[in-house]
XYZ file of C-alpha atoms in Angstrom:
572
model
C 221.229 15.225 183.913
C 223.500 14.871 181.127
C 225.325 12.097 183.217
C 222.648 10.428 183.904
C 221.472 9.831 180.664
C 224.764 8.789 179.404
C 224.448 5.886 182.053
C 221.277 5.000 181.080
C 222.032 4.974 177.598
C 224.908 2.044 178.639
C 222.465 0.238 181.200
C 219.916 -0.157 177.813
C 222.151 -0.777 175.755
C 223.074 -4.237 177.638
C 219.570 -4.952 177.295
C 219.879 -7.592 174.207
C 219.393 -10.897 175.133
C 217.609 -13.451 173.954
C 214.605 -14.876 176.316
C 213.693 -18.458 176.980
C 213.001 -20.416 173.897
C 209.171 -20.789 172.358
C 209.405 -24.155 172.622
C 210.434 -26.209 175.967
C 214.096 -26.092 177.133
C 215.537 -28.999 175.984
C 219.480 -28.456 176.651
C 220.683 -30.201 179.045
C 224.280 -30.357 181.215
C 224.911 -34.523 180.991
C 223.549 -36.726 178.659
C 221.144 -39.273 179.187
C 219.561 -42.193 177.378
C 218.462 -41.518 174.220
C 220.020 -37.937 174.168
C 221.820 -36.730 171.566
C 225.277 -35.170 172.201
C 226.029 -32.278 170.154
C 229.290 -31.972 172.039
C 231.169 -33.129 174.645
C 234.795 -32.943 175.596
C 236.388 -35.172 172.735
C 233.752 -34.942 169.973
C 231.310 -32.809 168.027
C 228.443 -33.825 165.993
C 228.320 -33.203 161.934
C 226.080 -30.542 160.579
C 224.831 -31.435 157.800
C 221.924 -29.890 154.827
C 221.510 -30.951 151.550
C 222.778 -29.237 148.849
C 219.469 -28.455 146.609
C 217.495 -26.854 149.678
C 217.223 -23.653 149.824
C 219.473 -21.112 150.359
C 218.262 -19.844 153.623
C 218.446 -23.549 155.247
C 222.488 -24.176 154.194
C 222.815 -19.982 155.459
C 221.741 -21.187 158.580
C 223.389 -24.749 158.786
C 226.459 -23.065 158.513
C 225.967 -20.122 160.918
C 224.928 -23.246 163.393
C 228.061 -24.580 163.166
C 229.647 -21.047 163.813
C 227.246 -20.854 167.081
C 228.866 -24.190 168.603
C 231.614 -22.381 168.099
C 231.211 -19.399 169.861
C 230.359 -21.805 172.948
C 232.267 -24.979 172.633
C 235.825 -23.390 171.215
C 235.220 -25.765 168.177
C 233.375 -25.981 165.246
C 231.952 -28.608 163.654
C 231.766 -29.706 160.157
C 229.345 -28.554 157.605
C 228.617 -31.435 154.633
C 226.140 -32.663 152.091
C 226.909 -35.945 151.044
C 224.897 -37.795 153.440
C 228.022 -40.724 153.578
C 230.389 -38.177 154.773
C 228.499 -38.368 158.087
C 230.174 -39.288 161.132
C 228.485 -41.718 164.219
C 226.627 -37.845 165.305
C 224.972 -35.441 162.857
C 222.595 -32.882 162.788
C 220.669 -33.312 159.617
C 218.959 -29.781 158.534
C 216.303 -29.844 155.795
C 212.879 -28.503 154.536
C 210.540 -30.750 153.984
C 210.031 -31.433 150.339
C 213.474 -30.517 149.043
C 215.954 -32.311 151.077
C 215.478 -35.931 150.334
C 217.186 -37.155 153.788
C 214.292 -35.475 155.728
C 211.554 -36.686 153.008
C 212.876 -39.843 153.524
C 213.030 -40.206 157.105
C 208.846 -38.407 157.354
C 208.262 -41.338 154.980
C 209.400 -44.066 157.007
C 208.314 -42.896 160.524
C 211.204 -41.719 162.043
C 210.224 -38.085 162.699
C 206.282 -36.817 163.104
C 205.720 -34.137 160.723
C 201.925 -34.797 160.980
C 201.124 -31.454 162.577
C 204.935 -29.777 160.443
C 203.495 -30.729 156.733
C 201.578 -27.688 154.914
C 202.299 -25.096 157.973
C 203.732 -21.514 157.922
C 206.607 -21.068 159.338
C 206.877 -24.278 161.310
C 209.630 -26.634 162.342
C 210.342 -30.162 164.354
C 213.337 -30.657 166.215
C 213.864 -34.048 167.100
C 216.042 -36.686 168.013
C 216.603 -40.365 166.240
C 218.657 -43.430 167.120
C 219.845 -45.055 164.332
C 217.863 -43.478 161.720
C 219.070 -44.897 158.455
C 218.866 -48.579 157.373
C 221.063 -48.251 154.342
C 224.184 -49.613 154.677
C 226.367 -46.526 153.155
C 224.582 -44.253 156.294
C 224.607 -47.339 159.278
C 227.342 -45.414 160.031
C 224.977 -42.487 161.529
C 223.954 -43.724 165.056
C 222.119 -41.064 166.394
C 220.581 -37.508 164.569
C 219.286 -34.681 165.574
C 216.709 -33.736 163.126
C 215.697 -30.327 162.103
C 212.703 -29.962 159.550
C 210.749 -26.874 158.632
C 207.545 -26.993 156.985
C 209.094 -23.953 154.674
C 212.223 -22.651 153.838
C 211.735 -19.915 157.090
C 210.308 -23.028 159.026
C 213.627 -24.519 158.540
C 215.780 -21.806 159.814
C 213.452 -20.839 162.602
C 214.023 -24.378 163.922
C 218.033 -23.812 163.663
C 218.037 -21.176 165.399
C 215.941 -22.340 167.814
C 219.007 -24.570 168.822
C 221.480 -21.863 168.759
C 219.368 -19.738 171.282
C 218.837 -23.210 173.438
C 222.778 -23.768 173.319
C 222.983 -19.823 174.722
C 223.686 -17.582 171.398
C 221.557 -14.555 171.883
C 219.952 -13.181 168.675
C 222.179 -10.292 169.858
C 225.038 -11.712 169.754
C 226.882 -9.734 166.802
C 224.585 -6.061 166.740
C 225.129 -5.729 170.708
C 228.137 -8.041 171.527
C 226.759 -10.385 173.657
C 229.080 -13.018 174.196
C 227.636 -16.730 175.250
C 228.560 -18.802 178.299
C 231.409 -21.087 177.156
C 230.634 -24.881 177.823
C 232.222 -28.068 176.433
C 229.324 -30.251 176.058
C 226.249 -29.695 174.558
C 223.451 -32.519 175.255
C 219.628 -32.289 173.401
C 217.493 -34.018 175.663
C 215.582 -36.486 173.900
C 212.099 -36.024 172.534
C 210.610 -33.960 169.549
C 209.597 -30.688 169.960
C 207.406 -28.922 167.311
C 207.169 -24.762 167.236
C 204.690 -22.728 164.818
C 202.866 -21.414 163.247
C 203.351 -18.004 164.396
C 200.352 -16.101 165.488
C 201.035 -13.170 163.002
C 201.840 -14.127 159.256
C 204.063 -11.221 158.568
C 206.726 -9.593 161.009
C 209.584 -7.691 161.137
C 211.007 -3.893 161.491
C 211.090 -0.592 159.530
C 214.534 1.087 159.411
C 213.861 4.927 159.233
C 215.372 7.786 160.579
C 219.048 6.050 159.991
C 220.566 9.870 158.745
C 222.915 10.135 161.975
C 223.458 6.240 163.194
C 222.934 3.190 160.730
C 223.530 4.789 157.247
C 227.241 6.875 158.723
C 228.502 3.924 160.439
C 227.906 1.619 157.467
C 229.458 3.787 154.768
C 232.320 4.964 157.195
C 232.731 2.139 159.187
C 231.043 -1.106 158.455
C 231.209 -1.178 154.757
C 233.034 1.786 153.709
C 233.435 -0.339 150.131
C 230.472 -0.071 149.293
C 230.501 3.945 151.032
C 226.511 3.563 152.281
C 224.012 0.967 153.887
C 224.262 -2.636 151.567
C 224.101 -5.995 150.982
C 226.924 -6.298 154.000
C 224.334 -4.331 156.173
C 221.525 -6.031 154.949
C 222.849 -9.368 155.454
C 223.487 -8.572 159.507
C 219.617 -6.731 159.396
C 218.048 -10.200 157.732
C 220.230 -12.490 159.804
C 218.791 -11.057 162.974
C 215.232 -10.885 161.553
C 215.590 -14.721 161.114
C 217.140 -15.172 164.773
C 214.047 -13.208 166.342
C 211.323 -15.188 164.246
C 210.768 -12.049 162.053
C 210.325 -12.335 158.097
C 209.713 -8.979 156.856
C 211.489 -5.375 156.427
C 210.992 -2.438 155.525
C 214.431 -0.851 154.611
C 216.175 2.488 154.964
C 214.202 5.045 152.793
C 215.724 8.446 153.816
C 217.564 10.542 151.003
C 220.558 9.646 152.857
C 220.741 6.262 152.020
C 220.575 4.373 148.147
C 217.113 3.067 147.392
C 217.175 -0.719 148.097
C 215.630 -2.073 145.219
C 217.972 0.321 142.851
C 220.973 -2.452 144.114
C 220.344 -5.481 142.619
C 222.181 -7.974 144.723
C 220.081 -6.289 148.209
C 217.405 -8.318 146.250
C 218.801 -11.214 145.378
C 220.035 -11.523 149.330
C 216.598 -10.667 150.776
C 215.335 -13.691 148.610
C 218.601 -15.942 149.695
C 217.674 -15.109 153.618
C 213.945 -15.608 152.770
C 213.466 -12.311 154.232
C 209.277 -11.144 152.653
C 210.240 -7.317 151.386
C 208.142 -4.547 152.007
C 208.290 -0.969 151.622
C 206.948 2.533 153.941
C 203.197 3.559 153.471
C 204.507 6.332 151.726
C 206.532 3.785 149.010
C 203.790 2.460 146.382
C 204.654 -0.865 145.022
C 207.505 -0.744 147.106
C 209.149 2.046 145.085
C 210.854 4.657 147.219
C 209.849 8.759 145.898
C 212.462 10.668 147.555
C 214.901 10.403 144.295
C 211.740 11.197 142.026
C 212.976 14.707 141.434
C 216.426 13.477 140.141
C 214.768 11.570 137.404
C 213.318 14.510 136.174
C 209.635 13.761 135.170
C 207.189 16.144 136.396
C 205.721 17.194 139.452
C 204.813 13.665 142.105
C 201.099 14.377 141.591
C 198.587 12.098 140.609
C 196.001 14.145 138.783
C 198.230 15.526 136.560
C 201.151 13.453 135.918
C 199.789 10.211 135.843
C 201.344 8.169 133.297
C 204.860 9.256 134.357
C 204.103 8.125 138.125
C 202.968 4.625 136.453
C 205.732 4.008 134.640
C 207.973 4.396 137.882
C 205.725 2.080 139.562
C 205.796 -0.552 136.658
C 209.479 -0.529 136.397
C 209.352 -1.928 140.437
C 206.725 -4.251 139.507
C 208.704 -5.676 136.708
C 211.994 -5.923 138.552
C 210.945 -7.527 142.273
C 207.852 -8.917 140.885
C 209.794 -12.989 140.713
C 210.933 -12.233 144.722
C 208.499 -12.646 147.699
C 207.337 -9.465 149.025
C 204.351 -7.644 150.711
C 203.488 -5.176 148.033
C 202.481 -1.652 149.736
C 199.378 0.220 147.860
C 198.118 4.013 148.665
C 199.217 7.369 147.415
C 200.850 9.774 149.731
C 203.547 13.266 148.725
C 207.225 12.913 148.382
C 208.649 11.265 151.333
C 206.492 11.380 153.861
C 204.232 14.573 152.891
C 200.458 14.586 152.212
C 198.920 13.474 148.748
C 199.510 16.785 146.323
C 196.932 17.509 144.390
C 193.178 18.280 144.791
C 191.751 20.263 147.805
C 188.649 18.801 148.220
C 188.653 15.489 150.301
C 186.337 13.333 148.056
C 188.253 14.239 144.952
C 191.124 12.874 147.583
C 189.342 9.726 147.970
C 188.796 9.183 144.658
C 192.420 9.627 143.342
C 193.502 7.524 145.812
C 191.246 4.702 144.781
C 192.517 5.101 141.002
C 195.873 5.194 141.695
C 195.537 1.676 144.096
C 193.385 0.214 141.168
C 196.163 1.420 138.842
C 198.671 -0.672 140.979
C 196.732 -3.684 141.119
C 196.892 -3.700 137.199
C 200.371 -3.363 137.561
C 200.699 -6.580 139.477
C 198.042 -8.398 137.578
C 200.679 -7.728 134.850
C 203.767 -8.809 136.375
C 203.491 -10.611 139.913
C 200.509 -12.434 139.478
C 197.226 -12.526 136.988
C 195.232 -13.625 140.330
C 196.238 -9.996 142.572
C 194.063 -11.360 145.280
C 196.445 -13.709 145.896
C 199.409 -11.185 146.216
C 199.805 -9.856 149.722
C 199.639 -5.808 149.947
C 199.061 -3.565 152.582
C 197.461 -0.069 152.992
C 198.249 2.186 155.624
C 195.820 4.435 156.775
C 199.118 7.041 158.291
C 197.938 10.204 159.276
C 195.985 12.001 156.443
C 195.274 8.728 154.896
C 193.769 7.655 158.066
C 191.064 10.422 156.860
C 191.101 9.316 153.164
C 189.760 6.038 154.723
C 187.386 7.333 157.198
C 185.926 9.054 154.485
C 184.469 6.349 152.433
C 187.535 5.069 150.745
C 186.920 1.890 148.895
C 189.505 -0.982 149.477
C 189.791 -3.858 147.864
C 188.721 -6.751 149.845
C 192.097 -8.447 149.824
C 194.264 -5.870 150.550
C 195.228 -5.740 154.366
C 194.803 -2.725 156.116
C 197.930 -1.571 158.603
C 196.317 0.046 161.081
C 198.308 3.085 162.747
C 198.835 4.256 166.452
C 199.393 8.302 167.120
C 202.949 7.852 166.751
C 203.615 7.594 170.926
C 201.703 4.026 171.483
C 197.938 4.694 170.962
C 196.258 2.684 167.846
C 194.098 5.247 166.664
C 191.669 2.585 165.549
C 191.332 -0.650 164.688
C 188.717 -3.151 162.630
C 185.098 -3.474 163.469
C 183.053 -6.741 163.151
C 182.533 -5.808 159.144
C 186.787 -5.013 159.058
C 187.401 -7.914 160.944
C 185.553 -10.193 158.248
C 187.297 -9.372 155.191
C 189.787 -11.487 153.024
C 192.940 -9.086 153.617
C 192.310 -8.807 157.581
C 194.534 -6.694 159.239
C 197.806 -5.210 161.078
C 199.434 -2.504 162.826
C 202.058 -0.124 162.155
C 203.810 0.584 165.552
C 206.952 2.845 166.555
C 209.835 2.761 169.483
C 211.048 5.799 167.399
C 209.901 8.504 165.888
C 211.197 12.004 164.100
C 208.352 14.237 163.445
C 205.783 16.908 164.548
C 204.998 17.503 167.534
C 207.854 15.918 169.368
C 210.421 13.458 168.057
C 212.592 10.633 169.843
C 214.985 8.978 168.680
C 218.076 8.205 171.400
C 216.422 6.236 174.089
C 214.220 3.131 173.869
C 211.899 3.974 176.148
C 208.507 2.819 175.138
C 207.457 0.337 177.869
C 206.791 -3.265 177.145
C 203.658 -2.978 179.156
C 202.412 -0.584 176.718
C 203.119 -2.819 173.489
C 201.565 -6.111 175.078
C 198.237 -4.027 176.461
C 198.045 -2.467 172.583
C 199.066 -5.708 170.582
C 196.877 -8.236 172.504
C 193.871 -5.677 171.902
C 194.870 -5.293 168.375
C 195.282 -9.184 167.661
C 191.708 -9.705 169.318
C 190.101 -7.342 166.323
C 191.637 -9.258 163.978
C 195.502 -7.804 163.245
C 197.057 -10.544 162.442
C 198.363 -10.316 159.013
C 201.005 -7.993 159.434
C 202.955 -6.477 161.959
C 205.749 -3.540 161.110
C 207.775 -1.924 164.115
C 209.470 1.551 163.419
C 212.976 0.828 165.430
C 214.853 4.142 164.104
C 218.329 2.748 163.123
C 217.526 -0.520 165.506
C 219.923 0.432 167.800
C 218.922 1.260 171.346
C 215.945 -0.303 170.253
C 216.682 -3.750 171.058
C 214.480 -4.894 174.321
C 211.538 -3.325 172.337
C 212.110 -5.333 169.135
C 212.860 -8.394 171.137
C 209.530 -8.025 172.755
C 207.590 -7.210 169.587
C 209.104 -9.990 167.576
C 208.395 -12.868 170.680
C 204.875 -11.329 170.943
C 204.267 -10.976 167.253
C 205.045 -14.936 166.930
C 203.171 -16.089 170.513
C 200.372 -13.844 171.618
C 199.735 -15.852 174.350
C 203.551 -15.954 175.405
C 202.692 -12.971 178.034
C 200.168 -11.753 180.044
C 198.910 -8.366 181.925
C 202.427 -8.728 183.930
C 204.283 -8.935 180.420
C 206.899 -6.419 181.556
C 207.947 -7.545 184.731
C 207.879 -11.617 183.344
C 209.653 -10.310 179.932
C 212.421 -8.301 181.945
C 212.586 -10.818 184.315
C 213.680 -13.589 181.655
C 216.159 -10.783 180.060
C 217.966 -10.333 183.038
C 218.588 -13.583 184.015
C 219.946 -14.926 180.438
C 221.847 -11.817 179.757
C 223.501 -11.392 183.807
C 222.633 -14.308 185.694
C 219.949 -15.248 188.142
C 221.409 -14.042 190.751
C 221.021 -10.029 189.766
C 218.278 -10.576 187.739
C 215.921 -9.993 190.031
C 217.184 -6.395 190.898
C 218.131 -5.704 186.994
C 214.495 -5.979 185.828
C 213.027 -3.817 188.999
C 215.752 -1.461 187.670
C 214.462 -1.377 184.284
C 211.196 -1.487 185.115
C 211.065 1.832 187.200
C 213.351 3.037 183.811
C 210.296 2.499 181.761
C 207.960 3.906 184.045
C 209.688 7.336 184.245
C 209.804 7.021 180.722
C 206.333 6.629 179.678
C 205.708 9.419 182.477
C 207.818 11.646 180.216
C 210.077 10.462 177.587
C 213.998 12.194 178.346
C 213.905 13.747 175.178
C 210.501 15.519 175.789
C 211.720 17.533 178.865
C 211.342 21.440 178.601
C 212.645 23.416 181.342
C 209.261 24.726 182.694
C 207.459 21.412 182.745
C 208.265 20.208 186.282
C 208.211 23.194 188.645
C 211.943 24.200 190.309
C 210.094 26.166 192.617
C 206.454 24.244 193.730
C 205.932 20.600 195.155
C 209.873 19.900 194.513
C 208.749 18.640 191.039
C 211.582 19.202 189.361
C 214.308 17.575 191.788
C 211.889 14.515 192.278
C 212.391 13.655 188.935
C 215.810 13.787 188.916
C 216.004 12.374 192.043
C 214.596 9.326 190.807
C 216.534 9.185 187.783
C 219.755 9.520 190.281
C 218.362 6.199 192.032
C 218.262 3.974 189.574
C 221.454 5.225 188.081
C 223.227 4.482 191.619
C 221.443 0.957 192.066
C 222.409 0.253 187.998
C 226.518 1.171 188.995
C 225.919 -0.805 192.199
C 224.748 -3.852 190.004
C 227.990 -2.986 187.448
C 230.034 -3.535 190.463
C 228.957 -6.955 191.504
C 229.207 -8.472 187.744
C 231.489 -10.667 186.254
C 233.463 -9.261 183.454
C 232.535 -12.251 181.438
């Protein structure tokens, strides 16, 4: 059994592709009229983004350039002085602070009719001769990238590195792209966004014996724990999936995020929306509140020292985009200390949110409707709720499953109508009572597409948060998330076989794909039948109905058709 496991650990842990792009496929293998060549045998296009956008957009203009790279053997040159530009460029900009792009909306030469005032949304689109200045005749044909928003921006860039074959993957699982010498866009426009859910992205927990030990020992042993250096690999795949939101590493284990000042400033240069755990008010983590010495974490008691931790967190990331979480829970992730009785509970909890909401009246924003927060109703304050809790009408709840794939509930007609909406909390991973997991991804994308469509159809579509452990095996489950969590109509009741379809074939090739997905499709269904790390030695019977050699038996068979697959690969 051990064996067996240990091969199934390798066969998902090749499972990090990238799927087919959200919009059309518009690569193509030889150029025709109109088309713009990003490279060919004896040239590459420019890349170029103007100085004064934002950060994120020149991040990604020059990670572009490093994707051509990783295909062609070459890379091309990233500038900003719009002159510099050779006959070929690839102009990158956000609409409203690059003036190139501004300037060719304004004359016609790209649509951004449907772009302008969006979330998250980007054109990609190709231009002959799109300057009539005489210092930029030069430029003969562009390839236009322009994002509504700073994310918009680097959505769309991305969006051509995944066309060109650079899986989001690439660096966290060491997927390595098909090398080609020419790269051709096919000509047309092609517009992507906005996303179906506002906020998404990934909660790193549990990281004690992978992420936060290979960081400080191995990663980053500089900085001797999980960093900016970490951070800036978490946020760069965030962007590569669509996502725009974390919530980071908040065991003891690790140093509090906000308590480094530059893991701030880099969430803001990726654009990444910070967040914090349910059990983290205003984004503050507890778990060093016993260091600072200041009285017992309890509410009714100790007020005033618990708002002054709070207010220091509210002063410092208040400038910075972020989703601000509101509630009252124990240290860490323990029950709310304090009264017995449930409606003295309730009530606390209500003070203490309307105690927050002062706190970011004072230093996010006067107007706290207009600052996104989230409350999530996690176990016991799934009963705080149910109770009669009052919630602002802005505030979004994050609804909860059982911590195995079940939402435990979700909005009715009156939840579904108010200002702050709502979203789900979800988990691939989990360490806690009764039974954790924590090795093996094994949560079926069947079961997250039957769960998220239902959730999105009562309304969850402000935020979306997916426990992935330490992210790593997790990555065919936050793939999935992250593609469903921008498209909701991407998949339908066949989700899993379509989604594992796609995986196989851009990770190994069309012509194994077919037996690759049945592979890991009868992996997830012995999975959600029993997760591996569930097993106790009297649960299938060694003596009646052959129970117990069945299941091992069918472990055995896809472990022989998986080496049987291995054998018939490439090494490329």
């Amino acid at each position: 059994m051990a064996r067996i496991v240990c091969v199934l650990i390798l066969v998902v842990s090749h499972a990090a592709v990238a799927l087919a792009a959200d919009a059309p496929g518009f690569v193509a293998e030889a150029a025709g009229e109109g088309d713009f060549v990003l490279a060919d045998g004896e040239a590459l296009a420019d890349v170029y983004v103007d100085a004064g956008d934002h950060a994120v957009a020149r991040i990604a203009a020059g990670l572009l350039a490093d994707d051509v790279e990783r295909v062609t053997g070459r890379k091309p040159a990233v500038k900003h002085d719009p002159a510099a530009l050779r006959s070929a460029a690839v102009l990158i900009g956000t609409l409203g602070h690059s003036p190139i792009i501004d300037q060719l909306a304004a004359k016609g030469r790209i649509d951004v009719e449907q772009v302008h005032g969006q979330w998250e949304t980007f054109i990609i689109q190709t231009v002959e001769g799109p300057f009539e200045e005489a210092n930029l005749a030069g430029v003969e044909q562009a390839l236009v990238i322009a994002g509504s928003d700073r994310r918009g921006t680097a959505f769309g860039v991305f969006e051509l590195s995944e066309q060109i074959g650079v899986s989001p993957w690439y660096w966290w699982a060491d997927v390595a792209p098909t090398p080609r010498r020419t790269l051709i866009i096919q000509r047309g426009a092609y517009r992507v966004g906005p996303p179906s859910v506002k906020y998404r992205g990934i909660f790193i927990n549990d990281e004690d014996w992978g992420l936060q030990p290979w960081a400080a020992k191995t990663f980053d042993p500089q900085f001797g724990d999980i960093g900016p250096k970490t951070y800036a690999k978490v946020f760069e795949l965030l962007l590569r999936l669509k996502g725009n939101y974390l919530w980071p590493a908040m065991h003891h284990c690790t140093v509090e995020f906000g308590a480094v000042d530059r893991n701030i400033t880099l969430a803001d240069e990726w654009a990444i929306v910070m967040g914090a755990a349910h059990c983290e008010p205003l984004n503050r983590n507890n778990v060093w509140w016993k260091k600072d010495g200041q009285g017992e974490w309890r509410y009714d008691t100790n007020r005033a020292n618990m708002m002054r931790y709070w207010e220091e967190w509210a002063q410092k990331r208040g400038p910075y985009e972020a989703v601000w979480t509101v509630g009252l829970r124990g240290i860490h992730d323990s029950g709310m200390a304090g009264p017995q009785d449930l409606h003295a509970q309730v009530g606390l909890l209500e003070q203490a949110i309307a105690d927050q909401r002062q706190l970011l009246r004072q230093h996010v924003n006067p107007r706290v409707e207009q600052i996104p927060q989230v409350f999530t109703p996690y176990k016991e304050a799934l009963t705080h709720y149910q109770a009669g809790l009052k919630l602002p009408d802005d505030v979004t709840i994050l609804w909860c499953e059982d911590n195995y794939g079940y939402i435990r509930q979700l909005s009715t007609p009156q939840e579904q109508a108010r200002r702050g909406r709502s979203g789900i909390y979800y988990h691939i991973s989990y360490l806690g009572w009764p039974r954790p997991y924590l090795w093996l991804n094994t949560t079926p994308p069947a079961l997250i597409w039957e769960e998220m469509t239902k959730a999105y159809a009562y309304g969850a579509d402000r935020v979306w948060v997916l426990n992935v452990g330490d992210i790593k095996p997790g990555e065919i489950g936050i793939e999935f998330w992250q593609r469903l969590a921008w498209d909701i109509d991407r998949y339908g009741p066949d989700a899993q076989r379509v989604f594992l379809r796609e995986w196989a074939a851009r990770e190994f090739g069309e012509e194994l794909a077919g037996e690759i997905a049945s592979i890991m499709d009868r992996y997830y269904q012995l999975g959600f039948q029993r997760k591996p790390e569930l097993m106790e030695d009297d649960l299938f019977s060694v003596v009646h109905h052959r129970e117990a050699e069945q299941r091992l038996e069918a472990y055995r068979s896809i472990v022989a058709r998986a080496e049987s697959v291995d054998q018939q690969l490439p090494p490329s």
